[in-house]
């Protein structure tokens, strides 16, 4: 069985990303304790950003905890591989696991700027972009309501107007050029 450390190193090396970002990720992996349970200050997360390439829409929401417009995602739990976290988070937020590519598309480091609300300082985000048909995608609204004030399909233009999180903007630009 592959260790979490080895799995993360392999995953990071597969993603097309800046050398600085890869270096930051690889440096953080070497410190181990990559889950929130093991290190509440800096840990790894997965994002799963749903998009409909045909209609040029993304599935994005106003996140309750952060107050930001974000894609779906969450923290890796202790002992989880990135793909295990991805599938668990899909089940927790959508109520189903959707088809995805095993290789993530983007890496970002998010500085958390709410010391009054949480002790977390940095998220090492692994992004998976999930191609869906917006007319056939039916996530569980009750599950989504636990995480988001509102969520739904937005045009790329509207999503960009709603978003002020720098890494979500990077993800939107990535999707626009995909």
Coordinates of C-alpha atoms in Angstrom, one line a residue:
X1 CA 0.0 0.0 0.0
X2 CA 1.3 3.4 -0.9
X3 CA 1.9 5.8 2.0
X4 CA 0.0 9.1 2.1
X5 CA 3.4 10.9 1.7
X6 CA 4.3 8.9 -1.5
X7 CA 0.8 9.3 -2.9
X8 CA 0.9 13.1 -2.4
X9 CA 4.4 13.4 -3.9
X10 CA 3.3 11.3 -7.0
X11 CA 0.1 13.4 -7.3
X12 CA 2.0 16.7 -7.1
X13 CA 4.5 15.7 -9.7
X14 CA 1.8 14.9 -12.2
X15 CA 0.1 18.3 -12.1
X16 CA 1.1 21.0 -14.5
X17 CA 1.9 23.9 -12.1
X18 CA 4.5 26.6 -11.4
X19 CA 7.8 25.4 -10.0
X20 CA 7.3 27.6 -6.9
X21 CA 3.9 26.0 -6.2
X22 CA 5.2 22.5 -6.6
X23 CA 8.2 23.3 -4.4
X24 CA 5.8 24.6 -1.7
X25 CA 3.7 21.5 -1.9
X26 CA 6.6 19.1 -1.8
X27 CA 8.2 21.0 1.1
X28 CA 4.9 20.8 3.0
X29 CA 4.6 17.0 2.3
X30 CA 8.0 16.4 3.8
X31 CA 6.8 17.8 7.1
X32 CA 4.1 15.1 7.1
X33 CA 1.0 15.4 9.3
X34 CA -1.0 16.5 6.2
X35 CA -4.5 16.3 7.6
X36 CA -6.4 18.8 9.7
X37 CA -6.6 16.4 12.6
X38 CA -2.8 16.1 12.6
X39 CA -2.0 19.7 11.9
X40 CA -4.8 22.2 12.4
X41 CA -2.6 25.1 11.0
X42 CA -1.6 23.8 7.6
X43 CA -3.1 20.9 5.8
X44 CA -4.2 19.4 2.5
X45 CA -7.6 19.9 0.9
X46 CA -9.3 18.8 -2.3
X47 CA -11.5 20.9 -4.5
X48 CA -13.9 19.4 -7.0
X49 CA -15.1 22.0 -9.4
X50 CA -18.0 21.0 -11.6
X51 CA -18.3 22.6 -15.0
X52 CA -20.3 22.2 -18.2
X53 CA -18.1 22.8 -21.1
X54 CA -20.9 22.9 -23.6
X55 CA -22.9 25.6 -21.9
X56 CA -19.9 27.4 -20.3
X57 CA -21.3 27.1 -16.8
X58 CA -19.7 26.3 -13.4
X59 CA -21.3 24.9 -10.3
X60 CA -20.3 27.3 -7.5
X61 CA -21.7 28.5 -4.2
X62 CA -21.7 31.0 -1.4
X63 CA -19.8 29.1 1.3
X64 CA -21.2 29.4 4.9
X65 CA -17.9 29.1 6.8
X66 CA -15.8 31.4 4.7
X67 CA -18.4 33.8 3.3
X68 CA -16.8 33.4 -0.1
X69 CA -18.1 32.1 -3.4
X70 CA -16.3 28.7 -3.8
X71 CA -16.3 25.4 -5.6
X72 CA -17.1 22.3 -3.6
X73 CA -14.3 20.8 -1.6
X74 CA -12.9 19.9 1.8
X75 CA -10.1 18.7 4.0
X76 CA -8.2 15.4 3.6
X77 CA -8.9 13.3 6.7
X78 CA -6.1 11.5 8.6
X79 CA -5.0 8.5 6.6
X80 CA -6.8 9.5 3.4
X81 CA -5.2 9.5 -0.1
X82 CA -6.3 12.5 -2.2
X83 CA -8.7 10.4 -4.3
X84 CA -10.3 8.9 -1.2
X85 CA -10.8 12.5 0.1
X86 CA -12.3 13.5 -3.2
X87 CA -14.8 10.7 -3.2
X88 CA -15.7 11.2 0.4
X89 CA -16.2 14.9 -0.1
X90 CA -18.4 14.3 -3.2
X91 CA -20.6 12.0 -1.1
X92 CA -20.8 14.5 1.7
X93 CA -21.6 17.5 -0.4
X94 CA -23.4 16.1 -3.5
X95 CA -24.7 12.7 -2.3
X96 CA -23.0 10.9 -5.2
X97 CA -19.6 10.3 -6.7
X98 CA -19.3 11.7 -10.2
X99 CA -16.9 10.5 -12.9
X100 CA -13.5 12.2 -12.6
X101 CA -9.9 12.1 -13.9
X102 CA -7.5 10.5 -11.5
X103 CA -5.0 13.3 -12.2
X104 CA -5.7 16.7 -10.7
X105 CA -5.4 19.8 -12.8
X106 CA -4.3 22.5 -10.5
X107 CA -2.5 23.1 -7.2
X108 CA -2.9 26.3 -5.1
X109 CA -2.0 27.4 -1.6
X110 CA -4.7 29.3 0.2
X111 CA -3.8 31.6 3.1
X112 CA -6.7 31.7 5.5
X113 CA -7.4 35.2 6.7
X114 CA -10.0 34.6 9.5
X115 CA -8.1 34.1 12.7
X116 CA -11.2 35.1 14.7
X117 CA -13.1 32.1 13.1
X118 CA -10.5 29.4 12.7
X119 CA -7.0 28.5 13.7
X120 CA -6.2 27.2 10.2
X121 CA -3.6 29.4 8.3
X122 CA -2.8 27.6 5.0
X123 CA -4.6 25.1 2.8
X124 CA -2.7 23.1 0.2
X125 CA -5.4 22.7 -2.4
X126 CA -5.5 19.9 -4.9
X127 CA -8.0 20.7 -7.7
X128 CA -10.0 18.2 -9.7
X129 CA -12.2 19.6 -12.5
X130 CA -15.4 17.5 -13.0
X131 CA -17.0 17.7 -16.4
X132 CA -20.8 17.4 -16.1
X133 CA -24.0 18.0 -18.0
X134 CA -25.7 20.7 -16.0
X135 CA -29.1 19.4 -17.2
X136 CA -28.4 15.9 -15.8
X137 CA -26.6 16.8 -12.6
X138 CA -28.8 16.5 -9.5
X139 CA -26.9 16.9 -6.3
X140 CA -28.6 16.5 -2.9
X141 CA -29.8 20.0 -2.0
X142 CA -30.0 19.1 1.7
X143 CA -26.4 18.2 1.8
X144 CA -25.4 21.3 -0.2
X145 CA -27.4 23.5 2.2
X146 CA -25.2 22.4 5.1
X147 CA -22.1 24.0 3.4
X148 CA -23.5 26.8 1.3
X149 CA -26.0 29.6 1.7
X150 CA -26.8 29.2 -2.0
X151 CA -25.2 27.2 -4.8
X152 CA -26.0 26.5 -8.5
X153 CA -24.9 26.8 -12.1
X154 CA -23.5 30.2 -13.0
X155 CA -22.1 31.4 -16.3
X156 CA -18.4 31.8 -16.3
X157 CA -18.9 35.6 -16.5
X158 CA -21.3 35.6 -13.5
X159 CA -19.0 33.3 -11.5
X160 CA -16.1 35.7 -12.0
X161 CA -18.2 38.6 -10.8
X162 CA -19.2 36.8 -7.7
X163 CA -15.8 35.5 -6.8
X164 CA -13.1 37.4 -4.9
X165 CA -11.0 34.4 -3.7
X166 CA -7.8 34.5 -5.7
X167 CA -7.4 30.8 -6.1
X168 CA -11.1 30.4 -7.2
X169 CA -10.3 33.0 -9.8
X170 CA -7.3 31.0 -10.9
X171 CA -9.5 27.9 -11.2
X172 CA -12.1 29.8 -13.3
X173 CA -9.4 31.1 -15.6
X174 CA -8.0 27.6 -15.9
X175 CA -11.5 26.3 -16.8
X176 CA -12.0 29.1 -19.3
X177 CA -8.9 28.1 -21.2
X178 CA -9.5 24.3 -20.9

